[in-house]
Coordinates of C-alpha atoms in Angstrom, one line a residue:
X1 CA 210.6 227.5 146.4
X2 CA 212.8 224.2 147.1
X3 CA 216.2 223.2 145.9
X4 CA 215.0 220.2 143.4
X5 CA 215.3 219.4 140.2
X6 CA 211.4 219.7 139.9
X7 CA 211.3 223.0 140.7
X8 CA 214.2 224.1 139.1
X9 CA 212.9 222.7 135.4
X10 CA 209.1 224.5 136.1
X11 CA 211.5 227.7 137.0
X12 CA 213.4 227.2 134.3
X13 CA 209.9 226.5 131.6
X14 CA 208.4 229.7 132.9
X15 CA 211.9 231.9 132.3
X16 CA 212.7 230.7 128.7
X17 CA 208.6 230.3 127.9
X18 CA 208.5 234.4 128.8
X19 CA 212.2 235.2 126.9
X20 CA 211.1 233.7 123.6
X21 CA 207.2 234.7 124.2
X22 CA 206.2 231.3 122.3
X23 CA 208.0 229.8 118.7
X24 CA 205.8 230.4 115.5
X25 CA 206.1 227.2 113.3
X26 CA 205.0 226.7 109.7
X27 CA 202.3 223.8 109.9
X28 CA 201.8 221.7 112.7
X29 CA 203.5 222.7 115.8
X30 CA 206.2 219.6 117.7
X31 CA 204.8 217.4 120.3
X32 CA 207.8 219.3 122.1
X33 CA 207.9 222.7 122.5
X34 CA 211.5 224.6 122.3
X35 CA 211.0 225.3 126.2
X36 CA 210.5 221.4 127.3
X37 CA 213.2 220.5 125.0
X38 CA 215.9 223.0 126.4
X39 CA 214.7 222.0 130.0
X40 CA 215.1 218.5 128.9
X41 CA 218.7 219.3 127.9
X42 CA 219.3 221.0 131.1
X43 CA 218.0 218.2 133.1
X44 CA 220.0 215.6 130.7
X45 CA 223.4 217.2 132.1
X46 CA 222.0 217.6 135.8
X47 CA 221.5 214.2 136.4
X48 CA 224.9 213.1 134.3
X49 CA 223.5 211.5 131.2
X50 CA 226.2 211.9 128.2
X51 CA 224.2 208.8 126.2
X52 CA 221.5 210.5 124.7
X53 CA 220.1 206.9 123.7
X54 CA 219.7 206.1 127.5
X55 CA 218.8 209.5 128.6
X56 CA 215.4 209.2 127.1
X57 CA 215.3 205.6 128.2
X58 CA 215.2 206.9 131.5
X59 CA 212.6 210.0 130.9
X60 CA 210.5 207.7 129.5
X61 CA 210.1 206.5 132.6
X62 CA 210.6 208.9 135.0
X63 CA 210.2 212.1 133.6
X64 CA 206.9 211.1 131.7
X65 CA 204.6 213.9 133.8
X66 CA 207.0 216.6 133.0
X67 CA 207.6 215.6 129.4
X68 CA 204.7 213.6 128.1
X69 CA 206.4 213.5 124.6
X70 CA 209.4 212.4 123.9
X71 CA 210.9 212.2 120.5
X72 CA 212.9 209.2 119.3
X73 CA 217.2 209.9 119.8
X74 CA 217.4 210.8 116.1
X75 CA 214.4 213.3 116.5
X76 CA 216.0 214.6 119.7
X77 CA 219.5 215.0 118.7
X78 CA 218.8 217.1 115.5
X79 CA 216.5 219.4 117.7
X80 CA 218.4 220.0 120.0
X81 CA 221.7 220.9 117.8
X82 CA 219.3 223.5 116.1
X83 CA 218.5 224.9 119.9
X84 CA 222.2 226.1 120.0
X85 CA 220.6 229.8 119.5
X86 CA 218.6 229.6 122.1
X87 CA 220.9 228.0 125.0
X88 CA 223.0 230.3 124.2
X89 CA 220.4 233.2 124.5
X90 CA 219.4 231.0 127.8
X91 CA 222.9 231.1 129.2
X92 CA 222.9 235.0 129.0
X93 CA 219.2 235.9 130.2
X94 CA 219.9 233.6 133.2
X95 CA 222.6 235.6 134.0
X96 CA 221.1 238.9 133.4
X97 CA 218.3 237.8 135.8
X98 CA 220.8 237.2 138.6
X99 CA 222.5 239.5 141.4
X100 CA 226.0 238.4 139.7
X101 CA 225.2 239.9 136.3
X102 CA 226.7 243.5 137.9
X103 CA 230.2 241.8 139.4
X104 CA 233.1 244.2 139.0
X105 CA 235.1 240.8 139.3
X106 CA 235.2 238.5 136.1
X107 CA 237.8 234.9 136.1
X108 CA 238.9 233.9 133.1
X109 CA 240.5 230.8 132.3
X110 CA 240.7 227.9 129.4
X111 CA 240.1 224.0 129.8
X112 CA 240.7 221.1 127.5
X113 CA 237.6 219.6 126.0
X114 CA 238.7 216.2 124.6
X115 CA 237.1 214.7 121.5
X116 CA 239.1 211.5 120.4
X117 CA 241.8 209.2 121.8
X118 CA 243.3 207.8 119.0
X119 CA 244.9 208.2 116.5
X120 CA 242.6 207.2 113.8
X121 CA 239.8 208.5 115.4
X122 CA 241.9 212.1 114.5
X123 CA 242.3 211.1 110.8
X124 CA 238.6 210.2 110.6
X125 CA 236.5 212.8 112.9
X126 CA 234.6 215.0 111.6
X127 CA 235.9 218.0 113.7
X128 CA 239.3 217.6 111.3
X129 CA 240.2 221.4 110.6
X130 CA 238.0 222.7 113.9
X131 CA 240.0 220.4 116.6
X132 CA 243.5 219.9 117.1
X133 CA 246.2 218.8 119.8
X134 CA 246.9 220.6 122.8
X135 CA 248.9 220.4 126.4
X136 CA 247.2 220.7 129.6
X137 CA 249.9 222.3 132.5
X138 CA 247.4 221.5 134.9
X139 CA 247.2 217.4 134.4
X140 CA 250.3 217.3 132.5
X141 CA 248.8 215.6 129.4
X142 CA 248.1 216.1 126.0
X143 CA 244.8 215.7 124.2
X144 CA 243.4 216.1 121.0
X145 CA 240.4 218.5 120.3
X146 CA 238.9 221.7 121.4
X147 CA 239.1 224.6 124.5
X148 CA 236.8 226.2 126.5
X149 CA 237.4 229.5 127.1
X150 CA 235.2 230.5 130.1
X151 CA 234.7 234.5 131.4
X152 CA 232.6 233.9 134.9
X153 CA 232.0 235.7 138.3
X154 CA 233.8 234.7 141.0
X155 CA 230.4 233.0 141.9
X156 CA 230.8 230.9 138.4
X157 CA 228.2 232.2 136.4
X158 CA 229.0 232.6 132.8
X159 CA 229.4 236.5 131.3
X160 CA 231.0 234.6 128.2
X161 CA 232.1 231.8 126.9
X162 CA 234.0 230.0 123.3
X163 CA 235.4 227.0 122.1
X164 CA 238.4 227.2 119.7
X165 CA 241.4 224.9 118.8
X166 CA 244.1 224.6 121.2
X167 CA 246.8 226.0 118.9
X168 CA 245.4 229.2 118.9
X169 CA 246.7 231.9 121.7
X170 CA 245.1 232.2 124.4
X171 CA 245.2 236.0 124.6
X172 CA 243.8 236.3 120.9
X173 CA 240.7 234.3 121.6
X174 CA 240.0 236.0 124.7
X175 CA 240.3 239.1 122.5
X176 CA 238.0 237.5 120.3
X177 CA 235.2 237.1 122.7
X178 CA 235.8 240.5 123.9
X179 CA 235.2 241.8 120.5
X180 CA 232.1 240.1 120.1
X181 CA 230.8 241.2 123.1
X182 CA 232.2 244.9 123.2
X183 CA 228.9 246.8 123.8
X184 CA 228.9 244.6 126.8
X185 CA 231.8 245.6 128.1
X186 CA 231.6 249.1 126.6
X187 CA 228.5 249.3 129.1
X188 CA 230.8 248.3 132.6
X189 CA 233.1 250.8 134.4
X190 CA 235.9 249.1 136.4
X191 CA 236.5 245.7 135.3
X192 CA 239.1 243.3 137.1
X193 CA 240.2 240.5 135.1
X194 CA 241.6 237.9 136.5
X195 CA 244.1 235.3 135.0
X196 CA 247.1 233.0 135.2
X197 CA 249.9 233.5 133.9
X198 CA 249.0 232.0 129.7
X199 CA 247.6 235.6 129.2
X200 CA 250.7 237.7 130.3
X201 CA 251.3 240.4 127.5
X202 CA 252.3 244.3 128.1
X203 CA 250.7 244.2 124.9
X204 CA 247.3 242.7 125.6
X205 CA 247.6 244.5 128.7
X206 CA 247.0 247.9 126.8
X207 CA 244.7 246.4 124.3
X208 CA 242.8 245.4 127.8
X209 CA 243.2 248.9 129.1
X210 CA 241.8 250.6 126.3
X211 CA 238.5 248.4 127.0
X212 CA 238.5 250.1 130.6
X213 CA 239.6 245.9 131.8
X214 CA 242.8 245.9 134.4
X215 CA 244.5 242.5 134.5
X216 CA 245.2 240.7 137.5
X217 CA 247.6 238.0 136.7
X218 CA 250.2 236.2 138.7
X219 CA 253.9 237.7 138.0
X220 CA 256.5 236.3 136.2
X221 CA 259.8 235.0 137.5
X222 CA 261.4 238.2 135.4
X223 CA 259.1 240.4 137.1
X224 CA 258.4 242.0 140.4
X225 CA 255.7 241.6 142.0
X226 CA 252.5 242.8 140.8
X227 CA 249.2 244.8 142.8
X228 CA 247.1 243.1 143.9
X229 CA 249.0 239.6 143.9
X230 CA 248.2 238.2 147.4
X231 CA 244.6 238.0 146.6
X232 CA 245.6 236.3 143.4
X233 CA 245.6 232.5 144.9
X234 CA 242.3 232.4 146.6
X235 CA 240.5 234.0 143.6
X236 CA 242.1 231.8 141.3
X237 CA 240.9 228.6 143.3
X238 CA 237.2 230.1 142.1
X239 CA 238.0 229.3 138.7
X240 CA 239.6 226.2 139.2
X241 CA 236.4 225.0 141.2
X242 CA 234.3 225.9 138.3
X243 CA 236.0 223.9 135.6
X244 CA 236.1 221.0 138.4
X245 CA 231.5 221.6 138.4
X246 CA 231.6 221.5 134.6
X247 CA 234.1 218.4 134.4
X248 CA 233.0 216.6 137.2
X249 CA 229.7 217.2 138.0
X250 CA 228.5 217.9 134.5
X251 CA 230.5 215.5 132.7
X252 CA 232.2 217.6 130.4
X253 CA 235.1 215.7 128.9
X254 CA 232.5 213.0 128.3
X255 CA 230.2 214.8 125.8
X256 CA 230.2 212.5 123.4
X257 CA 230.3 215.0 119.7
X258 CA 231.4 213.8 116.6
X259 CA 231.0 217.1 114.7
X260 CA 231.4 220.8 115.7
X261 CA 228.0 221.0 115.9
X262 CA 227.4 218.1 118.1
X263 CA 230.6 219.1 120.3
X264 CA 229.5 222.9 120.6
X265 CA 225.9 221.9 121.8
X266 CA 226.8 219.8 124.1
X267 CA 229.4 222.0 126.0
X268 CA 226.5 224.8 125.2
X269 CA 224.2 222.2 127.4
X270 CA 226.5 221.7 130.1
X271 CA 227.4 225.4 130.8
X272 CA 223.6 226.2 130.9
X273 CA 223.2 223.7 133.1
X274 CA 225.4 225.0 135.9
X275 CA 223.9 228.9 134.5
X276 CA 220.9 227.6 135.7
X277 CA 221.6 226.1 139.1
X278 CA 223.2 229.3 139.8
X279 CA 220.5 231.4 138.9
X280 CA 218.1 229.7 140.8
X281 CA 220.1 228.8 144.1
X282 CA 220.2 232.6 143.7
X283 CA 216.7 233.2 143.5
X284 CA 216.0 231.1 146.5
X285 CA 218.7 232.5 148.5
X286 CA 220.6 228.7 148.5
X287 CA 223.7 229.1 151.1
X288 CA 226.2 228.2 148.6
X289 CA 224.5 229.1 144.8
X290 CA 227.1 227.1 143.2
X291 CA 226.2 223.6 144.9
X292 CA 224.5 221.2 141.6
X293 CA 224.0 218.4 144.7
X294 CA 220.0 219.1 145.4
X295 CA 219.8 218.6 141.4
X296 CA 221.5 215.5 140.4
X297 CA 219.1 213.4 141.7

């Protein structure tokens, strides 16, 4: 097998073709299959197409042996926010299917996903009631719409991920999405966490704790230092590289949703995307299973 997008896409056909063993449809079945369309997603964000109007454009005309039908944008868009299901279902079988899926390491962190820069785009969006306004430390800004919440290896492939306003604690979403996915964590032994500093709670810690999940966070200024610490800054970099894949290779801040829906299959997109690179740089034994480069082209 070769690092190209070619490959990756038949790869990728074959994987969610066997997973969902073939969609039964009442009447006559699409022109695109829910396999060609989700690869067609996945190849959308690879090669850093956020217009879905010249996206196809440009399959039309290039992708035309891979994809000999393509449906009109409206057709297109409306599919493919019904496939939310499924990519997510894709996101987690990719990552079952890898070596990473057993890490006793998982990196969590949060990252603004902006969805309007004005003020009357607020008043009039759709995603009134779902988005709101936010501060990010790490750009020193503030922004107006949605987080991603994102529970990876150190590698970068996703174990779990969430979108949720950015008033809302950081601690009780991640609580939240280990809630959801408690008979996934009830199944691992030895879980280390790791953090910065937004999830510090003696609290949470226990809540954590009674999960079998130990916390490695940076300590406060009040506090002495903490096991584990001098690891802490090169393991953190991991995570920081991984929102940097999904923001500037994948284009995530320029998704282009109007509504929740729109906005959560579009992040859902871009986070199978990089899912998918990993899994099958892994599967090829790729140097560096992260890299998106032999892809976006």
């Amino acid at each position: 097998m070769t690092t190209d997008l070619d490959t990756l896409l038949t790869a990728l056909y074959v994987k969610i073709d066997d997973e969902i063993g073939g969609t039964r449809w009442l009447g006559r079945p699409p022109l695109l299959n829910d396999s060609e369309l989700v690869c067609l997603a996945v190849a959308q964000a690879l090669l850093g197409y956020h217009s879905e109007a010249r996206w196809l454009r440009y399959a039309r005309k290039h992708l035309c042996d891979m994809f000999p039908y393509l449906p009109q944008r409206a057709g297109y868009n409306k599919r493919l926010r019904a496939a939310l299901p499924l990519v997510k279902r894709m996101i987690r079988e990719l990552a079952t299917d890898s070596d990473f899926w057993t890490a006793p390491v998982w990196i969590t962190d949060s990252t603004p996903v902006p969805c309007g820069m004005s003020r009357p785009t607020v008043k009039r969006s759709n995603l009134a009631g779902w988005a709101g306004y936010g501060y990010c430390a790490s750009h020193s800004r503030f922004f107006w719409g949605l987080r991603l919440y994102l529970v990876c290896t150190p590698t970068g492939m996703p174990i779990m991920w969430a979108l949720a306003n950015p008033k809302i604690g950081e601690r009780e979403v991640l609580a939240a999405m280990l809630e959801v996915d408690s008979d996934l964590v009830a199944r691992r032994t030895g879980i280390l966490l790791v953090s910065d500093k937004g999830f510090a709670s003696k609290a949470f810690e226990r809540e954590l704790a009674e999960l079998g999940v130990e916390l490695l966070r940076p300590s406060l200024k009040r506090e002495r230092k903490r096991h584990g610490e001098p690891i802490l800054k090169k393991v953190r970099q991991l995570i920081e590289s991984v929102n940097d894949t999904l923001k500037g290779q994948l284009n995530l801040e320029q998704h282009g949703g109007r509504t929740f829906e729109g906005v959560a299959i579009r992040v859902a997109q871009r986070v199978l995307a990089m899912a998918a690179g990993i899994w099958h740089n892994n599967a090829i034994g790729a140097p560096v299973t992260r890299s998106l480069i032999a892809y976006d082209h």
